[in-house]
PDB file of C-alpha atoms in Angstrom:
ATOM      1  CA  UNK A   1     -11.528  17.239   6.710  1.00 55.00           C
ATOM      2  CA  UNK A   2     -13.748  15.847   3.659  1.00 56.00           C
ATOM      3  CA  UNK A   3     -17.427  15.748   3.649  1.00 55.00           C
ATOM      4  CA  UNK A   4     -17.287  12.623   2.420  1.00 65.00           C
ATOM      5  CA  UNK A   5     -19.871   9.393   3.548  1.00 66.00           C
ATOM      6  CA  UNK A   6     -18.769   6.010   3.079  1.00 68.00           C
ATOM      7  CA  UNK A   7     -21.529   3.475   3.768  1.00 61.00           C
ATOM      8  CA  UNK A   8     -23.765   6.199   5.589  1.00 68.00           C
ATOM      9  CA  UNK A   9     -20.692   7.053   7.871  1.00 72.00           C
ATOM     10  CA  UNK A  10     -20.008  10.619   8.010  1.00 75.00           C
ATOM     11  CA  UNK A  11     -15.498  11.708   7.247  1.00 74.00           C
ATOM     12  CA  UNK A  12     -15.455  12.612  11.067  1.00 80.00           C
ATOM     13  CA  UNK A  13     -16.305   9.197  12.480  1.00 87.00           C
ATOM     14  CA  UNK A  14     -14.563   7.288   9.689  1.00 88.00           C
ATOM     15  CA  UNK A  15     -11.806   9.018  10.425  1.00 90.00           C
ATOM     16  CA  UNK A  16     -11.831   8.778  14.260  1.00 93.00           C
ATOM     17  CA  UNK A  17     -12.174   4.840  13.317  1.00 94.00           C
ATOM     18  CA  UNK A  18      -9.358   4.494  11.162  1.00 95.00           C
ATOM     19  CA  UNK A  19      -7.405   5.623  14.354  1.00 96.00           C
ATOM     20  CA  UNK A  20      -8.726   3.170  16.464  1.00 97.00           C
ATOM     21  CA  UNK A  21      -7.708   0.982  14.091  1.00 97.00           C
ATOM     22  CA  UNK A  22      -4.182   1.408  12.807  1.00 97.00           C
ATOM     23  CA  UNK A  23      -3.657   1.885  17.331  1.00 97.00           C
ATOM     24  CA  UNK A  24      -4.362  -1.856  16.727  1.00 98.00           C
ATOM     25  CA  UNK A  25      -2.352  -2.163  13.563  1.00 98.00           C
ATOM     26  CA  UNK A  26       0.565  -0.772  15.543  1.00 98.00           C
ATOM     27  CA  UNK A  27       0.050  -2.182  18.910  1.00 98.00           C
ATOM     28  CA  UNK A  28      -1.630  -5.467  19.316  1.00 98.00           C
ATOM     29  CA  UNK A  29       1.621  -7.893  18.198  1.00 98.00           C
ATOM     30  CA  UNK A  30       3.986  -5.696  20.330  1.00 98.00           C
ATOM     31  CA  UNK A  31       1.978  -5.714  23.217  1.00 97.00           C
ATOM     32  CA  UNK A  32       2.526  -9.653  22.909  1.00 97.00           C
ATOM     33  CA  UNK A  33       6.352  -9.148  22.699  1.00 97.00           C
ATOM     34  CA  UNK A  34       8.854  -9.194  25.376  1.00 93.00           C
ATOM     35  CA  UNK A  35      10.909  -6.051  26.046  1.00 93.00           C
ATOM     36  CA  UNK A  36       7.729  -4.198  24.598  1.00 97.00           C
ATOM     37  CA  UNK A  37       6.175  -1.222  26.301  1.00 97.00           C
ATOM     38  CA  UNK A  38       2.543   0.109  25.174  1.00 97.00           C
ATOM     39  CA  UNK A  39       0.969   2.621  26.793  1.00 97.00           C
ATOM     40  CA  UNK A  40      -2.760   3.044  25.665  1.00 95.00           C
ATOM     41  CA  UNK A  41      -4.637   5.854  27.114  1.00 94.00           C
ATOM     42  CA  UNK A  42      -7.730   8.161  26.376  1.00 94.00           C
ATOM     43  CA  UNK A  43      -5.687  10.811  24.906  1.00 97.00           C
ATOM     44  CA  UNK A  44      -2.962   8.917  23.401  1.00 97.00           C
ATOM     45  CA  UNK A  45      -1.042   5.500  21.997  1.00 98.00           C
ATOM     46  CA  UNK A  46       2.103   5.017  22.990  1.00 98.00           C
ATOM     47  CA  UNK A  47       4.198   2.022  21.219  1.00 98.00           C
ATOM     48  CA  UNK A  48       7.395   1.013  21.860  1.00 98.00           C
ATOM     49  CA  UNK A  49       7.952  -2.508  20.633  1.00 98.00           C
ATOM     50  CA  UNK A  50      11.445  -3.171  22.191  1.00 97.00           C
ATOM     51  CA  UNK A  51      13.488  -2.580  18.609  1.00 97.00           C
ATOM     52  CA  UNK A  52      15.307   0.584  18.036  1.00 96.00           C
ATOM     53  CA  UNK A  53      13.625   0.662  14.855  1.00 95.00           C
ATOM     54  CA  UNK A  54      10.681   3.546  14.118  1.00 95.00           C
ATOM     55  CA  UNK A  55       8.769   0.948  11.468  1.00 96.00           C
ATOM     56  CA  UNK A  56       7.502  -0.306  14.612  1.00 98.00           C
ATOM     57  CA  UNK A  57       7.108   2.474  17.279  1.00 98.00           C
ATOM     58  CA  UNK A  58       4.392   4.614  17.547  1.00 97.00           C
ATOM     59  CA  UNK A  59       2.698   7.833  18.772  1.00 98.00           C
ATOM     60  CA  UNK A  60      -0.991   8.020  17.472  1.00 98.00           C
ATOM     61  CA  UNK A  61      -4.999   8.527  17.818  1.00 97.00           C
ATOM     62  CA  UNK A  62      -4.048  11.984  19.889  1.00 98.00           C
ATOM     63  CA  UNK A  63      -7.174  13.320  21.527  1.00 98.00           C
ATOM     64  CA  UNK A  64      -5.465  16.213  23.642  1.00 98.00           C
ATOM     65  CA  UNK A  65      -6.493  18.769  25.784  1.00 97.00           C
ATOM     66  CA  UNK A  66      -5.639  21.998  24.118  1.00 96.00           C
ATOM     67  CA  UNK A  67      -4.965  23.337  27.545  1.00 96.00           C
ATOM     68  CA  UNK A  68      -2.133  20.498  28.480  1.00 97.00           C
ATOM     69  CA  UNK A  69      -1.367  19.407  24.805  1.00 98.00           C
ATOM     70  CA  UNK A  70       2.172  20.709  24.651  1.00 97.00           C
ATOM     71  CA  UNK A  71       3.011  19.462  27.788  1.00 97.00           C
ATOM     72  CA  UNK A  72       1.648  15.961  26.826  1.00 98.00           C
ATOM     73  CA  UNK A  73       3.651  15.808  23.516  1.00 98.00           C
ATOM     74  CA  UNK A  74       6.989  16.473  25.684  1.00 97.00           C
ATOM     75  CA  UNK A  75       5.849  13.434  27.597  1.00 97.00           C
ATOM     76  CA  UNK A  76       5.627  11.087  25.115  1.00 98.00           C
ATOM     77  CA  UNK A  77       8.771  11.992  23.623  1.00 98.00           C
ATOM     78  CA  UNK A  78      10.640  11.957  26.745  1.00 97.00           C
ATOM     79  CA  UNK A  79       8.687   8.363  27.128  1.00 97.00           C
ATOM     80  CA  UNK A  80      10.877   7.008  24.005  1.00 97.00           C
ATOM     81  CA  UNK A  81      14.299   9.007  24.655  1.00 95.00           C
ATOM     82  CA  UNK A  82      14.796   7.735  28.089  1.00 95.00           C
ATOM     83  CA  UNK A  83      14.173   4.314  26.338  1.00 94.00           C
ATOM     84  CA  UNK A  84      17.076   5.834  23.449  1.00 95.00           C
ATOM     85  CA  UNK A  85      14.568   4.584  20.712  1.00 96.00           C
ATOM     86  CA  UNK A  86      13.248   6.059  17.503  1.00 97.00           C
ATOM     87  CA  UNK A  87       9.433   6.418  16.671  1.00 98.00           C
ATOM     88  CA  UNK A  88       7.170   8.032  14.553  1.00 97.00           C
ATOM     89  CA  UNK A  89       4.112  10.541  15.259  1.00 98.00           C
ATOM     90  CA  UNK A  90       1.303   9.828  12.836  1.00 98.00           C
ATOM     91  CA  UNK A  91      -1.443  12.672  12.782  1.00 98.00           C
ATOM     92  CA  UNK A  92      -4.848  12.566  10.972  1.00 95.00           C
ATOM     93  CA  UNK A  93      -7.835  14.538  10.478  1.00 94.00           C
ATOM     94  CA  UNK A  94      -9.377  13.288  13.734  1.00 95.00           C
ATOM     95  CA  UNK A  95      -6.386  14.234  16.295  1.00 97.00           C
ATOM     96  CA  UNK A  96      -6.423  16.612  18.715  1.00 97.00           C
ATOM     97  CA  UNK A  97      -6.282  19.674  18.939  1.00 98.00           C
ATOM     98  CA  UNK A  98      -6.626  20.761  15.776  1.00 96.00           C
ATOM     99  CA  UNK A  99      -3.134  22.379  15.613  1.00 97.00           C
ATOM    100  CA  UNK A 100      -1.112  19.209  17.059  1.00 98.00           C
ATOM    101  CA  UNK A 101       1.690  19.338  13.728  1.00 97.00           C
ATOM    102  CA  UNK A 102       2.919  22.783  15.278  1.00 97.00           C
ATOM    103  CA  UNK A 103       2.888  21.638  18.850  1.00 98.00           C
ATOM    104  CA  UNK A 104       5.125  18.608  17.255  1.00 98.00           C
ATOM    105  CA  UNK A 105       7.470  21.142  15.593  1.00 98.00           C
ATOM    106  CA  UNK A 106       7.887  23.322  18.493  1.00 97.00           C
ATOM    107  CA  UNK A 107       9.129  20.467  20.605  1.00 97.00           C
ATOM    108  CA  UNK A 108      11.409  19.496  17.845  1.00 97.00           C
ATOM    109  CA  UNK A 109      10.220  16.833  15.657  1.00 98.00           C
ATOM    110  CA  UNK A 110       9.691  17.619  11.826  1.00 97.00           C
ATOM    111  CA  UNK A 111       6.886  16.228   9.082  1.00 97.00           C
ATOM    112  CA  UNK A 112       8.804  13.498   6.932  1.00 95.00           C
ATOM    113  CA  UNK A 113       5.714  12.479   4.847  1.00 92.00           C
ATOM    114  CA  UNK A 114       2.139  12.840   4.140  1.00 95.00           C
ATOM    115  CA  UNK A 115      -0.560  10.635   2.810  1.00 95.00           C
ATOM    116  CA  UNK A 116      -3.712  10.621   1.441  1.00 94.00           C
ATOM    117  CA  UNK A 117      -6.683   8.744   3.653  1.00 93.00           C
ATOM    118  CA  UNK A 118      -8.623   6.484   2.196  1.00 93.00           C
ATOM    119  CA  UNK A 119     -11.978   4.779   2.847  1.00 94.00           C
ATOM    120  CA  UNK A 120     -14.410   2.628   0.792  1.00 94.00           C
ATOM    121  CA  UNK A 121     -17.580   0.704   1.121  1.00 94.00           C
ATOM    122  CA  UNK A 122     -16.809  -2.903   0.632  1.00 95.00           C
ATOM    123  CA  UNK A 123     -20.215  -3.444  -0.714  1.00 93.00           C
ATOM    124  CA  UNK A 124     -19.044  -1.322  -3.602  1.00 92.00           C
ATOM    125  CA  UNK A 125     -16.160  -2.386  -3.850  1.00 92.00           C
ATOM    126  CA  UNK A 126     -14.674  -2.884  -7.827  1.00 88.00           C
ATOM    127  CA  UNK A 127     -13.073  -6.437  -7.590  1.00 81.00           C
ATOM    128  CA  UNK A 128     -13.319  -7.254 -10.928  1.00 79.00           C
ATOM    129  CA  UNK A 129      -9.586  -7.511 -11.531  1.00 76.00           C
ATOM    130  CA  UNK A 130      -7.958 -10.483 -13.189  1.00 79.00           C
ATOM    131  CA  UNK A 131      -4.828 -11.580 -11.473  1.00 83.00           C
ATOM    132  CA  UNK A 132      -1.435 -11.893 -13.137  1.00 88.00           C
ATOM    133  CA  UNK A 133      -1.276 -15.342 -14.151  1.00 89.00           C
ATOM    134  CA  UNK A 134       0.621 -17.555 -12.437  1.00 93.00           C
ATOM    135  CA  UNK A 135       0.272 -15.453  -8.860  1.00 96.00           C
ATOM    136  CA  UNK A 136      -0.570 -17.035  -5.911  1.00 97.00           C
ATOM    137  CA  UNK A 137      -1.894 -15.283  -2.846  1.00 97.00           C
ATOM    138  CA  UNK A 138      -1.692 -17.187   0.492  1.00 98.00           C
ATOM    139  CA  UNK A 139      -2.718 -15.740   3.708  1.00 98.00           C
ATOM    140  CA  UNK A 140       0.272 -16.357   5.799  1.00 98.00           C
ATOM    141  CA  UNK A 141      -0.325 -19.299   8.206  1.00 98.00           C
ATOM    142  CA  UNK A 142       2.776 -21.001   9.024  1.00 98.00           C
ATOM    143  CA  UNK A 143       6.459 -19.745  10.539  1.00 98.00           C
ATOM    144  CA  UNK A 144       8.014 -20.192   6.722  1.00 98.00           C
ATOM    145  CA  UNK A 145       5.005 -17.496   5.518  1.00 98.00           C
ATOM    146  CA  UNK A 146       5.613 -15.242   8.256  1.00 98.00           C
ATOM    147  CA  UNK A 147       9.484 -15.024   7.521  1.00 98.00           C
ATOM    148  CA  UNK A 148       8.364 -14.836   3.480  1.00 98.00           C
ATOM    149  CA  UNK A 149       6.174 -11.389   4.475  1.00 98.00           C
ATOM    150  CA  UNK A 150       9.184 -10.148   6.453  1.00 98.00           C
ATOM    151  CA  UNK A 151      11.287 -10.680   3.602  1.00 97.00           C
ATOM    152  CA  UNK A 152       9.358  -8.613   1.234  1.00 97.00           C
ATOM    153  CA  UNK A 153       9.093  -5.960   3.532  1.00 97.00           C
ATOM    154  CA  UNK A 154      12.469  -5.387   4.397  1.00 97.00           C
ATOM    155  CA  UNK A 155      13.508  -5.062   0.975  1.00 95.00           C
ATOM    156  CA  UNK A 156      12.039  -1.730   1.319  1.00 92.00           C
ATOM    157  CA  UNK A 157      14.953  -0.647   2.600  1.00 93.00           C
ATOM    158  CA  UNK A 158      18.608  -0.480   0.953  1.00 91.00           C
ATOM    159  CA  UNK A 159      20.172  -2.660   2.336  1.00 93.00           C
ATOM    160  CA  UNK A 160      17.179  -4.687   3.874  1.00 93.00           C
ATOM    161  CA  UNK A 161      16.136  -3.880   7.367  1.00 95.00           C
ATOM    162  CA  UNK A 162      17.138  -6.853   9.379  1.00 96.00           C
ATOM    163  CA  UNK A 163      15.048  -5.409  12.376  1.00 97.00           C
ATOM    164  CA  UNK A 164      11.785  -5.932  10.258  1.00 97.00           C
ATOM    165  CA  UNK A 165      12.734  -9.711   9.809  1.00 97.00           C
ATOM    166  CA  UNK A 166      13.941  -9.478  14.147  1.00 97.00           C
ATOM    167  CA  UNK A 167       9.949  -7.802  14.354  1.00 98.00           C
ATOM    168  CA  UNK A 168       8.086 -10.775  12.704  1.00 98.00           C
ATOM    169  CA  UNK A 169      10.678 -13.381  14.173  1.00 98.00           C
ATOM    170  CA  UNK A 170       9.947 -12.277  17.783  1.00 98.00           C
ATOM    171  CA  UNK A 171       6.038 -11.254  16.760  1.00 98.00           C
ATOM    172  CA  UNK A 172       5.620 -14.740  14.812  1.00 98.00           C
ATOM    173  CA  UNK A 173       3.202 -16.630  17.415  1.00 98.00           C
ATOM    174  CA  UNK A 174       1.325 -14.000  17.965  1.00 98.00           C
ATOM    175  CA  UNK A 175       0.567 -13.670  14.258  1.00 98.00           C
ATOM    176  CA  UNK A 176      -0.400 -17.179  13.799  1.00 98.00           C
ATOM    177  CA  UNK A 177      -2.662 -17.215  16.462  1.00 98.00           C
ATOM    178  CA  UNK A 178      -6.465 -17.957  16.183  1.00 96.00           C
ATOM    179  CA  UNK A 179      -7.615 -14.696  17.542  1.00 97.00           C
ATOM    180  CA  UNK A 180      -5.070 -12.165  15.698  1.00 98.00           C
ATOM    181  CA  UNK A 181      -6.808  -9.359  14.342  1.00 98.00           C
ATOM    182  CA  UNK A 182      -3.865  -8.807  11.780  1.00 98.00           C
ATOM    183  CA  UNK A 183      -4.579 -11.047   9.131  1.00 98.00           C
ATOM    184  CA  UNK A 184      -1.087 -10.976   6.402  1.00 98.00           C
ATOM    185  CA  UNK A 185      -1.044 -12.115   3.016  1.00 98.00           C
ATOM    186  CA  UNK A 186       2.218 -13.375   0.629  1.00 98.00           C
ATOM    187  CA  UNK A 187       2.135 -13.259  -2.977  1.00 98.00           C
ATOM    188  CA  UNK A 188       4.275 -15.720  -4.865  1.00 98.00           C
ATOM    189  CA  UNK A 189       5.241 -16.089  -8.783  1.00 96.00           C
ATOM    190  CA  UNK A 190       6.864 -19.694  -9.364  1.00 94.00           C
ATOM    191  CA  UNK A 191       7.160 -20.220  -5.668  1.00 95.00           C
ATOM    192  CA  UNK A 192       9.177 -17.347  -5.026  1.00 97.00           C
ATOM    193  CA  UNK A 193       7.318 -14.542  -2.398  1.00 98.00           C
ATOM    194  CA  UNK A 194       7.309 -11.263  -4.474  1.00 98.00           C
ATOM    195  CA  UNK A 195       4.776  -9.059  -2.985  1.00 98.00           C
ATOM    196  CA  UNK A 196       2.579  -8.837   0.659  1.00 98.00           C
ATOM    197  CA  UNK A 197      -0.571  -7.334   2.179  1.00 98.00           C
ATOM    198  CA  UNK A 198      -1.975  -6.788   5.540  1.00 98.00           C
ATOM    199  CA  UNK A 199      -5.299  -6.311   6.551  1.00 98.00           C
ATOM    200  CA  UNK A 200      -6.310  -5.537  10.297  1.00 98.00           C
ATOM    201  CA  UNK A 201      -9.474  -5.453  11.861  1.00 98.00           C
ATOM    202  CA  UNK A 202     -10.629  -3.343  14.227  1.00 96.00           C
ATOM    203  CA  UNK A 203     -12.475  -0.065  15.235  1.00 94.00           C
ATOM    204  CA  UNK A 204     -14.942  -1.490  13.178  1.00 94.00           C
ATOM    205  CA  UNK A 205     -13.395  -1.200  10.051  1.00 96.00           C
ATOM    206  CA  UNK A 206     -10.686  -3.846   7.809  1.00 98.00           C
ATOM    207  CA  UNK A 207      -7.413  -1.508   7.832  1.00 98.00           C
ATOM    208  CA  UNK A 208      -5.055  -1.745   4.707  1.00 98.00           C
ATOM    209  CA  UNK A 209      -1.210  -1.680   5.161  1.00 97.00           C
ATOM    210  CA  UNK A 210       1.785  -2.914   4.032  1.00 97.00           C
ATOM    211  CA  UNK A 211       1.199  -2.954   0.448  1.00 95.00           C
ATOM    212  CA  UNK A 212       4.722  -4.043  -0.958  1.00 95.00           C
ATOM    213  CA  UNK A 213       6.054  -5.786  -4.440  1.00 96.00           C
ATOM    214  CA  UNK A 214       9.614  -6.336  -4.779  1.00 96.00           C
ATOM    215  CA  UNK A 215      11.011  -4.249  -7.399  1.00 91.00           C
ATOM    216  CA  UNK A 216      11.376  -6.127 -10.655  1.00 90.00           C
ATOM    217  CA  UNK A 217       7.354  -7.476 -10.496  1.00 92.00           C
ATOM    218  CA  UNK A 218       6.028  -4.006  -9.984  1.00 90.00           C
ATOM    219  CA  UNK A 219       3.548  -2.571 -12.898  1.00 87.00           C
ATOM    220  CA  UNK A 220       2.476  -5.410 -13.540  1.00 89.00           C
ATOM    221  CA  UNK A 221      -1.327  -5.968 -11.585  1.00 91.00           C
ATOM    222  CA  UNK A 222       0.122  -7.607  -8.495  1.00 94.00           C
ATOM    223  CA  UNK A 223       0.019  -4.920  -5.853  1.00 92.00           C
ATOM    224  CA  UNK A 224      -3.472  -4.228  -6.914  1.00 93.00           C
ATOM    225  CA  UNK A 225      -4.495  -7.751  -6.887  1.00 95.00           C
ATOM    226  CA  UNK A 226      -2.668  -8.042  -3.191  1.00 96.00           C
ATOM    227  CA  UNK A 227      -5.078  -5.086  -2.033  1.00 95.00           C
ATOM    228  CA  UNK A 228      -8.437  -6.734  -3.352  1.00 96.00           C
ATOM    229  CA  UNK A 229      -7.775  -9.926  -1.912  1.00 96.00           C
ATOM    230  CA  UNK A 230      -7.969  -9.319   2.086  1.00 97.00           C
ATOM    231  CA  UNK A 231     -10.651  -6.885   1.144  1.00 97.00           C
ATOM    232  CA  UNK A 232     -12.317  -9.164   0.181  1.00 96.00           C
ATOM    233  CA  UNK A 233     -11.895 -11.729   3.019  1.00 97.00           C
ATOM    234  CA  UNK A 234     -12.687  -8.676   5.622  1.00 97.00           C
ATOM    235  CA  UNK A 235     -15.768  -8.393   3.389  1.00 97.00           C
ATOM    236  CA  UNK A 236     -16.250 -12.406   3.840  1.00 97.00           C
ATOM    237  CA  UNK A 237     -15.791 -11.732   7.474  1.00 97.00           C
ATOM    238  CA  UNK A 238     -18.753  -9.469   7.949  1.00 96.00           C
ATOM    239  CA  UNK A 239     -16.439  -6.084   7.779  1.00 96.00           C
ATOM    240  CA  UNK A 240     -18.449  -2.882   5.663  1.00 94.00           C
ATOM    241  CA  UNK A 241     -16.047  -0.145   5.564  1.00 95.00           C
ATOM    242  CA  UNK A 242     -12.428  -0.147   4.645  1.00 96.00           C
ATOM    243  CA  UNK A 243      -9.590   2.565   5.555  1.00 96.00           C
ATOM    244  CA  UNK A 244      -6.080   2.890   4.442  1.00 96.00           C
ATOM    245  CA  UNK A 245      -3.201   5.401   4.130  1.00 95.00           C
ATOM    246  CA  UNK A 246      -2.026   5.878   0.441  1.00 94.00           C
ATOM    247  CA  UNK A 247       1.086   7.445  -1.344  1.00 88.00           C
ATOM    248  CA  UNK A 248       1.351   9.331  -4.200  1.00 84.00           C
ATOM    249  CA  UNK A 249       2.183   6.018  -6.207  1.00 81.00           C
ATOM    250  CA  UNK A 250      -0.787   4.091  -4.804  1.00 84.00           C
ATOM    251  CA  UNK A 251      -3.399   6.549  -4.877  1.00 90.00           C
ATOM    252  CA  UNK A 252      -4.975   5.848  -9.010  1.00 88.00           C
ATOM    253  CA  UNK A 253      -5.165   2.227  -8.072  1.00 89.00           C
ATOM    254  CA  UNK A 254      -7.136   2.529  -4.621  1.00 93.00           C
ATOM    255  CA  UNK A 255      -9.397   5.238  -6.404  1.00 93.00           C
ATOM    256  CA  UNK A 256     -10.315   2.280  -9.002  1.00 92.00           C
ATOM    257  CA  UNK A 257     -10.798  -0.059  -6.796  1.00 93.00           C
ATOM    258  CA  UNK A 258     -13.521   2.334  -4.885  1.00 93.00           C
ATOM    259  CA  UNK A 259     -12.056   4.189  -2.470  1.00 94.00           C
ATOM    260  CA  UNK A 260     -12.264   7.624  -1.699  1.00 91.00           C
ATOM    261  CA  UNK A 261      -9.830  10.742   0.094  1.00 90.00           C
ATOM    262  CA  UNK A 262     -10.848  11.727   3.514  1.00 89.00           C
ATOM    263  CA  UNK A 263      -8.022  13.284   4.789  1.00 90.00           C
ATOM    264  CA  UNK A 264      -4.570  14.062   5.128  1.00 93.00           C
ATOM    265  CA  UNK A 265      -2.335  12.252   7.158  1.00 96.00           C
ATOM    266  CA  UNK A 266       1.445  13.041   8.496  1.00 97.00           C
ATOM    267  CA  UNK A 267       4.123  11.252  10.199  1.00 97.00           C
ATOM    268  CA  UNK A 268       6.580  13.397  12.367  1.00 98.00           C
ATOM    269  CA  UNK A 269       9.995  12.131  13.498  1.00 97.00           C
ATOM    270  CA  UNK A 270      12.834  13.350  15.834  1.00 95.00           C
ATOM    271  CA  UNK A 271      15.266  15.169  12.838  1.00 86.00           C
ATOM    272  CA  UNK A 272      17.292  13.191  11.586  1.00 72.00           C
ATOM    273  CA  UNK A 273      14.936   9.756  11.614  1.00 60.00           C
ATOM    274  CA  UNK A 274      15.120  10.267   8.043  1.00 47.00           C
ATOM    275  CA  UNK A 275      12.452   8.031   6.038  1.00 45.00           C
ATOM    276  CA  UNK A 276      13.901   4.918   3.659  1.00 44.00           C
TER     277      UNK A 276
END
């Protein structure tokens, strides 16, 4: 794990806290779903939101007895088989024990991908970008900008997903309420929505995920300008420290904006959930 302090908050904790909060990114709409099971212990999240769709179902924040840990992972993956649906194992710097990725291979899931954590002082934060002219960024407030984000997302997929749009159908009130602690954004060029962000707060940090620009606008300053905005609103908001998870193609951007590696993090599927 890095050495790193962001804001006088030492890799460990940051990374403990990015934990806590992507088990809210992941869990707080589908516990507010119907058909949706979450099971949130000490030692472990457990998400399934209903859909057999892994973009939405979770294991995550693992703090395991070494002693029981194998027998715990066979648990949790007997938790989403009897329910026949597909998830996703995300492990970070702070899970436990330290040697959790072989304990997932040995009861037969695989790594699909790994990314880079991320954390930055807001304070410090680099926002001097210009937007592309002629973007608009809304944070999404109404049914129409919900089903705009879902759009955008989906087209991450060939064909697009149709159980992302089902997700933010069925997830839509929730979303829009007053307290949500996932706050989305839509970016739109000529009225059209091209590009999204999310930002979630909790475990006392503003969590960054699902960066997306359609195809044809990427390159071009949006997806950058669609990270500094809710930054900058969690910033507004009182939030210090930000967290994210970046990919290979995201990670010169997020270093320019201010933010720094603290660790490696790995998702683990059942074989053959293959990643889109």
């Amino acid at each position: 794990m890095s050495t790193t302090s962001i804001a006088g908050i030492p890799a460990p904790e940051l990374a403990a806290a990015a934990d806590d909060n992507m088990a809210v990114h992941a869990s707080w709409a589908q516990e507010r779903l119907p058909g949706a099971r979450v099971a949130r212990g000490a030692d472990l999240v457990l998400v399934d939101s209903g859909l057999p769709c892994d973009t939405f179902n979770f294991v995550l924040r693992a703090r395991l007895d070494s002693a029981t840990a194998q027998a715990r992972v066979e648990q949790a993956i007997a938790w989403f088989r009897r329910a026949g649906h597909p998830f996703s194992w995300w492990v970070g710097p702070a899970d436990e024990p330290g040697n959790l990725g072989d304990l997932l291979c040995a009861a037969g899931l695989a790594p699909m991908e790994s990314e880079v954590g991320m954390a930055a002082d807001l304070h410090a934060l680099r926002d001097d970008h210009e937007a592309p002219r002629g973007l608009e960024i809304a944070r999404v407030r109404t049914p129409a900008q919900v089903r705009d984000f879902a759009r955008v997302l989906a087209a991450g997929w060939t064909p697009p997903d149709p159980l992302v749009m089902r997700f933010y159908e069925m997830a839509t009130p929730a979303l829009l309420s007053d307290d949500a602690p996932l706050w989305l954004y839509v970016g739109y060029l000529a009225g059209a929505p091209v590009a999204t962000s999310e930002v979630t707060v909790g475990g006392g940090v503003a969590g960054l995920y699902n960066i997306m620009t359609l195809e044809p606008h990427r390159r071009q300053g949006i997806g950058r300008a669609m990270t500094l905005r809710p930054l900058l609103d969690a910033r507004a908001a009182g939030v210090r420290r930000a967290i994210l998870q970046a990919s290979a193609d995201g990670l010169k951007v997020y270093c320019q904006i201010g933010f720094v590696a603290t660790g490696q993090i790995t998702e683990y599927k059942p074989p053959g959930e293959a990643a889109p």
